[in-house]
Amino acid sequence: YDFDTRMPARAKSSSRAMHWDALSAALQLSASHFAAHNGVIVHGRTSAHFNASAALTDASFEASNSFALDFNLRNADIAEFDQLVGITRPLSGTVSASGTLSGTRENPAGTGHMELHNGVAYGVDVPVLKSDLRLVNGEIQFNNLDASVYGAALSGSAAISTSNLSLSIHDLEKDEFRLNISGRNLNLAHFASLQSGRLRVDGVADFTLRASGTPEQPALEAHAHLKDIAFDQQRAGDFYLDAVTH
């Protein structure tokens, strides 16, 4: 109980101490097997319960060794995690997740579920975001995405390759991804860029967005139906917009 560990320095963050309020588990260890049963770890408001086991080769966990893990994570602070891995993006909120993983270190697979509460991303409030999780064929899939932004319902799916996850969090810019999201009745009054200029724009939007590629070189396709649009309170009707990158 009440111990500290030192997190290693990364490209954009220095080494720092991490305090843990509690860690307990029933351990079994031999040259061919490791197991941790009824594990609990606590850090402030964040807690995780877990069970883990793995086959070992001469007391070493090799890439081809099998493993199994189940976990239940509660109230993890995104901003604190970003600090630990050196991300300087404006993200905050708390995440809870549960799931099971199994397979081998070189070919893991698993399923789970996550929920984000009181999130903020780039100044945009995300009160709730829910998603089913799946790890398969070298990618993490976010299925049945369900979220709310500015009172508008969002739904869809996403996936990101895991090929660079073990190298560095900053190599995510090179990982391939897919995104398919749609939203309904997004109130344009919430967008400051449409209200602060000479022309005030009001109305609501339905939209779909598809994206793929890498964060460095994304390919985008977007379609929007702008409804009951008004410019400086002068109604202009509906508009349809399409955008595609080349």
CSV table of C-alpha atoms in Angstrom, one decimal, residues 4-238:
chain,number,residue,atom,x,y,z
A,4,ASP,CA,5.7,5.1,-5.8
A,5,THR,CA,7.1,4.0,-9.1
A,6,ARG,CA,9.1,6.1,-11.6
A,7,MET,CA,7.7,6.3,-15.1
A,8,PRO,CA,10.4,6.3,-17.8
A,9,ALA,CA,11.2,9.5,-19.8
A,10,ARG,CA,9.8,9.7,-23.3
A,11,ALA,CA,10.4,11.8,-26.3
A,12,LYS,CA,8.2,14.6,-25.2
A,13,SER,CA,8.0,14.0,-21.4
A,14,SER,CA,10.5,13.7,-18.6
A,15,SER,CA,10.6,10.9,-16.1
A,16,ARG,CA,8.1,11.3,-13.3
A,17,ALA,CA,7.0,9.6,-10.1
A,18,MET,CA,3.7,7.8,-10.0
A,19,HIS,CA,1.9,7.2,-6.7
A,20,TRP,CA,-0.2,4.1,-6.1
A,21,ASP,CA,-2.6,3.7,-3.2
A,22,ALA,CA,-2.8,-0.1,-3.3
A,23,LEU,CA,-1.8,-3.1,-5.3
A,24,SER,CA,-2.7,-6.7,-4.4
A,25,ALA,CA,-2.9,-10.0,-6.2
A,26,ALA,CA,-2.5,-13.7,-5.6
A,27,LEU,CA,0.6,-14.7,-7.6
A,28,GLN,CA,1.8,-18.0,-9.0
A,29,LEU,CA,5.2,-18.3,-10.8
A,30,SER,CA,7.3,-21.1,-12.2
A,31,ALA,CA,9.6,-21.5,-15.1
A,32,SER,CA,6.7,-22.4,-17.4
A,33,HIS,CA,3.7,-20.5,-16.0
A,34,PHE,CA,2.7,-17.1,-14.4
A,35,ALA,CA,-0.7,-16.2,-12.9
A,36,ALA,CA,-2.1,-13.3,-11.0
A,37,HIS,CA,-5.6,-13.9,-9.5
A,38,ASN,CA,-8.0,-11.3,-8.0
A,39,GLY,CA,-5.7,-8.4,-8.8
A,40,VAL,CA,-6.6,-4.9,-7.6
A,41,ILE,CA,-4.7,-1.7,-8.3
A,42,VAL,CA,-5.8,1.7,-7.0
A,43,HIS,CA,-4.5,5.2,-8.0
A,44,GLY,CA,-6.6,8.0,-6.6
A,45,ARG,CA,-10.1,7.7,-8.0
A,46,THR,CA,-8.9,5.2,-10.6
A,47,SER,CA,-9.1,1.5,-9.9
A,48,ALA,CA,-8.6,-1.7,-11.9
A,49,HIS,CA,-9.5,-5.3,-11.1
A,50,PHE,CA,-7.8,-8.0,-13.2
A,51,ASN,CA,-6.9,-11.7,-13.6
A,52,ALA,CA,-3.9,-12.7,-15.8
A,53,SER,CA,-2.1,-15.8,-16.8
A,54,ALA,CA,0.6,-16.7,-19.3
A,55,ALA,CA,2.8,-19.6,-20.4
A,56,LEU,CA,6.5,-19.0,-20.0
A,57,THR,CA,9.6,-20.4,-21.7
A,58,ASP,CA,12.4,-20.8,-19.2
A,59,ALA,CA,10.7,-18.1,-17.1
A,60,SER,CA,10.5,-15.7,-20.0
A,61,PHE,CA,7.4,-14.5,-21.8
A,62,GLU,CA,8.2,-15.0,-25.5
A,63,ALA,CA,6.3,-13.7,-28.5
A,64,SER,CA,4.7,-17.1,-29.2
A,65,ASN,CA,3.7,-17.8,-25.6
A,66,SER,CA,-0.1,-17.9,-24.9
A,67,PHE,CA,-1.7,-15.6,-22.3
A,68,ALA,CA,-5.1,-14.6,-21.0
A,69,LEU,CA,-6.3,-11.4,-19.3
A,70,ASP,CA,-9.6,-10.0,-18.0
A,71,PHE,CA,-9.8,-6.5,-16.6
A,72,ASN,CA,-12.3,-4.0,-15.3
A,73,LEU,CA,-11.0,-0.4,-15.2
A,74,ARG,CA,-12.9,2.5,-13.6
A,75,ASN,CA,-12.5,6.3,-13.7
A,76,ALA,CA,-9.2,6.6,-15.5
A,77,ASP,CA,-8.2,10.2,-16.0
A,78,ILE,CA,-7.4,10.9,-19.7
A,79,ALA,CA,-5.5,14.1,-19.0
A,80,GLU,CA,-3.2,12.3,-16.6
A,81,PHE,CA,-2.6,9.5,-19.1
A,82,ASP,CA,-1.7,12.1,-21.7
A,83,GLN,CA,0.9,13.6,-19.4
A,84,LEU,CA,2.5,10.2,-18.8
A,85,VAL,CA,2.9,9.3,-22.5
A,86,GLY,CA,3.8,12.9,-23.5
A,87,ILE,CA,0.7,13.8,-25.5
A,88,THR,CA,0.1,17.6,-25.5
A,89,ARG,CA,-3.3,17.6,-27.0
A,90,PRO,CA,-6.3,19.2,-25.3
A,91,LEU,CA,-8.1,16.0,-24.2
A,92,SER,CA,-9.8,15.3,-20.8
A,93,GLY,CA,-12.5,13.2,-19.2
A,94,THR,CA,-12.7,9.9,-17.4
A,95,VAL,CA,-12.8,6.4,-19.0
A,96,SER,CA,-14.2,3.2,-17.7
A,97,ALA,CA,-13.6,-0.1,-19.6
A,98,SER,CA,-13.8,-3.8,-19.3
A,99,GLY,CA,-12.7,-6.6,-21.5
A,100,THR,CA,-10.9,-9.9,-22.1
A,101,LEU,CA,-7.7,-10.6,-24.0
A,102,SER,CA,-6.1,-13.8,-25.1
A,103,GLY,CA,-3.9,-15.4,-27.7
A,104,THR,CA,-0.1,-14.8,-28.0
A,105,ARG,CA,2.0,-11.6,-27.6
A,106,GLU,CA,2.5,-11.5,-31.4
A,107,ASN,CA,-1.1,-12.2,-32.2
A,108,PRO,CA,-3.5,-11.1,-29.4
A,109,ALA,CA,-7.3,-10.9,-29.7
A,110,GLY,CA,-10.0,-9.7,-27.4
A,111,THR,CA,-13.3,-7.9,-26.9
A,112,GLY,CA,-14.6,-5.3,-24.5
A,113,HIS,CA,-16.6,-2.2,-23.8
A,114,MET,CA,-15.6,1.4,-22.9
A,115,GLU,CA,-17.4,4.5,-21.7
A,116,LEU,CA,-16.1,8.1,-21.7
A,117,HIS,CA,-17.8,10.6,-19.3
A,118,ASN,CA,-17.4,14.4,-19.1
A,119,GLY,CA,-15.0,14.4,-22.0
A,120,VAL,CA,-13.6,17.5,-23.7
A,121,ALA,CA,-11.7,17.3,-27.0
A,122,TYR,CA,-10.2,20.4,-28.5
A,123,GLY,CA,-12.7,22.6,-26.6
A,124,VAL,CA,-15.8,20.5,-27.6
A,125,ASP,CA,-17.8,18.9,-24.8
A,126,VAL,CA,-18.5,15.2,-25.1
A,127,PRO,CA,-20.7,14.4,-22.2
A,128,VAL,CA,-20.9,10.6,-23.0
A,129,LEU,CA,-19.2,8.3,-25.5
A,130,LYS,CA,-19.8,4.6,-25.5
A,131,SER,CA,-18.3,1.9,-27.7
A,132,ASP,CA,-17.8,-1.8,-28.0
A,133,LEU,CA,-14.2,-2.8,-28.4
A,134,ARG,CA,-12.6,-5.6,-30.5
A,135,LEU,CA,-8.9,-6.4,-31.0
A,136,VAL,CA,-8.4,-8.7,-34.1
A,137,ASN,CA,-6.1,-9.0,-37.1
A,138,GLY,CA,-3.7,-6.4,-35.9
A,139,GLU,CA,-6.2,-3.6,-35.3
A,140,ILE,CA,-8.4,-2.1,-32.5
A,141,GLN,CA,-12.0,-1.7,-33.6
A,142,PHE,CA,-14.5,0.7,-32.0
A,143,ASN,CA,-17.9,-0.7,-32.9
A,144,ASN,CA,-21.4,0.7,-32.1
A,145,LEU,CA,-20.1,4.1,-31.3
A,146,ASP,CA,-22.7,6.1,-29.5
A,147,ALA,CA,-22.0,9.7,-28.4
A,148,SER,CA,-23.5,13.2,-27.9
A,149,VAL,CA,-21.9,16.5,-29.0
A,150,TYR,CA,-23.7,19.8,-28.5
A,151,GLY,CA,-26.9,17.8,-28.0
A,152,ALA,CA,-26.6,16.0,-31.4
A,153,ALA,CA,-26.6,12.2,-31.5
A,154,LEU,CA,-23.5,10.7,-33.1
A,155,SER,CA,-23.0,7.1,-34.2
A,156,GLY,CA,-20.6,5.0,-36.2
A,157,SER,CA,-17.4,2.9,-36.1
A,158,ALA,CA,-13.7,3.3,-36.2
A,159,ALA,CA,-10.5,1.2,-36.3
A,160,ILE,CA,-6.8,1.8,-35.9
A,161,SER,CA,-3.8,-0.5,-36.7
A,162,THR,CA,-1.8,-1.7,-33.8
A,163,SER,CA,1.5,-2.0,-35.8
A,164,ASN,CA,3.2,0.9,-34.1
A,165,LEU,CA,1.6,0.8,-30.6
A,166,SER,CA,4.5,-1.1,-29.2
A,167,LEU,CA,7.1,1.3,-30.6
A,168,SER,CA,5.9,4.7,-29.4
A,169,ILE,CA,2.7,6.6,-28.8
A,170,HIS,CA,4.0,9.3,-31.2
A,171,ASP,CA,4.2,6.7,-34.0
A,172,LEU,CA,0.4,6.7,-34.1
A,173,GLU,CA,0.7,9.4,-36.7
A,174,LYS,CA,1.9,6.6,-39.1
A,175,ASP,CA,-0.8,4.0,-38.2
A,176,GLU,CA,-3.6,3.3,-40.7
A,177,PHE,CA,-7.1,4.0,-39.5
A,178,ARG,CA,-10.8,3.9,-40.6
A,179,LEU,CA,-13.6,6.2,-39.5
A,180,ASN,CA,-17.3,6.1,-40.4
A,181,ILE,CA,-19.5,8.5,-38.4
A,182,SER,CA,-22.8,10.2,-38.8
A,183,GLY,CA,-24.7,12.8,-36.8
A,184,ARG,CA,-28.2,14.4,-36.7
A,185,ASN,CA,-29.5,17.8,-35.8
A,186,LEU,CA,-26.1,19.4,-34.9
A,187,ASN,CA,-26.9,23.0,-33.9
A,188,LEU,CA,-24.6,25.3,-35.8
A,189,ALA,CA,-25.0,28.0,-33.1
A,190,HIS,CA,-22.4,26.2,-31.0
A,191,PHE,CA,-19.6,26.8,-33.5
A,192,ALA,CA,-17.9,30.1,-32.6
A,193,SER,CA,-16.3,30.4,-36.1
A,194,LEU,CA,-19.8,30.7,-37.6
A,195,GLN,CA,-21.0,33.3,-35.1
A,196,SER,CA,-18.0,35.7,-34.6
A,197,GLY,CA,-17.6,37.0,-38.1
A,198,ARG,CA,-19.5,39.7,-39.9
A,199,LEU,CA,-22.2,37.1,-40.8
A,200,ARG,CA,-24.0,35.0,-38.2
A,201,VAL,CA,-25.1,31.5,-39.4
A,202,ASP,CA,-27.9,29.6,-37.7
A,203,GLY,CA,-29.4,26.2,-38.4
A,204,VAL,CA,-28.9,22.5,-37.9
A,205,ALA,CA,-26.9,19.9,-39.8
A,206,ASP,CA,-27.1,16.2,-40.6
A,207,PHE,CA,-23.9,14.7,-41.8
A,208,THR,CA,-21.8,11.7,-42.6
A,209,LEU,CA,-18.0,11.5,-42.5
A,210,ARG,CA,-15.8,8.7,-43.8
A,211,ALA,CA,-12.0,8.8,-43.4
A,212,SER,CA,-9.2,6.4,-43.9
A,213,GLY,CA,-5.4,6.3,-44.4
A,214,THR,CA,-3.0,7.7,-41.8
A,215,PRO,CA,-3.3,10.8,-39.6
A,216,GLU,CA,-0.4,12.2,-41.7
A,217,GLN,CA,-2.1,11.4,-45.1
A,218,PRO,CA,-5.9,11.0,-44.5
A,219,ALA,CA,-8.5,10.5,-47.2
A,220,LEU,CA,-11.8,12.2,-46.4
A,221,GLU,CA,-15.4,12.0,-47.7
A,222,ALA,CA,-18.1,14.1,-46.1
A,223,HIS,CA,-21.7,14.8,-46.9
A,224,ALA,CA,-23.9,17.4,-45.0
A,225,HIS,CA,-27.5,18.4,-45.2
A,226,LEU,CA,-27.8,21.9,-43.7
A,227,LYS,CA,-31.4,22.6,-42.6
A,228,ASP,CA,-33.3,25.8,-41.9
A,229,ILE,CA,-30.2,27.9,-42.5
A,230,ALA,CA,-30.4,31.6,-41.7
A,231,PHE,CA,-27.8,34.3,-42.4
A,232,ASP,CA,-28.1,37.2,-39.9
A,233,GLN,CA,-31.6,35.8,-39.1
A,234,GLN,CA,-32.6,35.9,-42.8
A,235,ARG,CA,-33.8,32.4,-43.7
A,236,ALA,CA,-32.1,30.9,-46.7
A,237,GLY,CA,-33.5,27.3,-46.7
A,238,ASP,CA,-31.7,24.0,-46.9
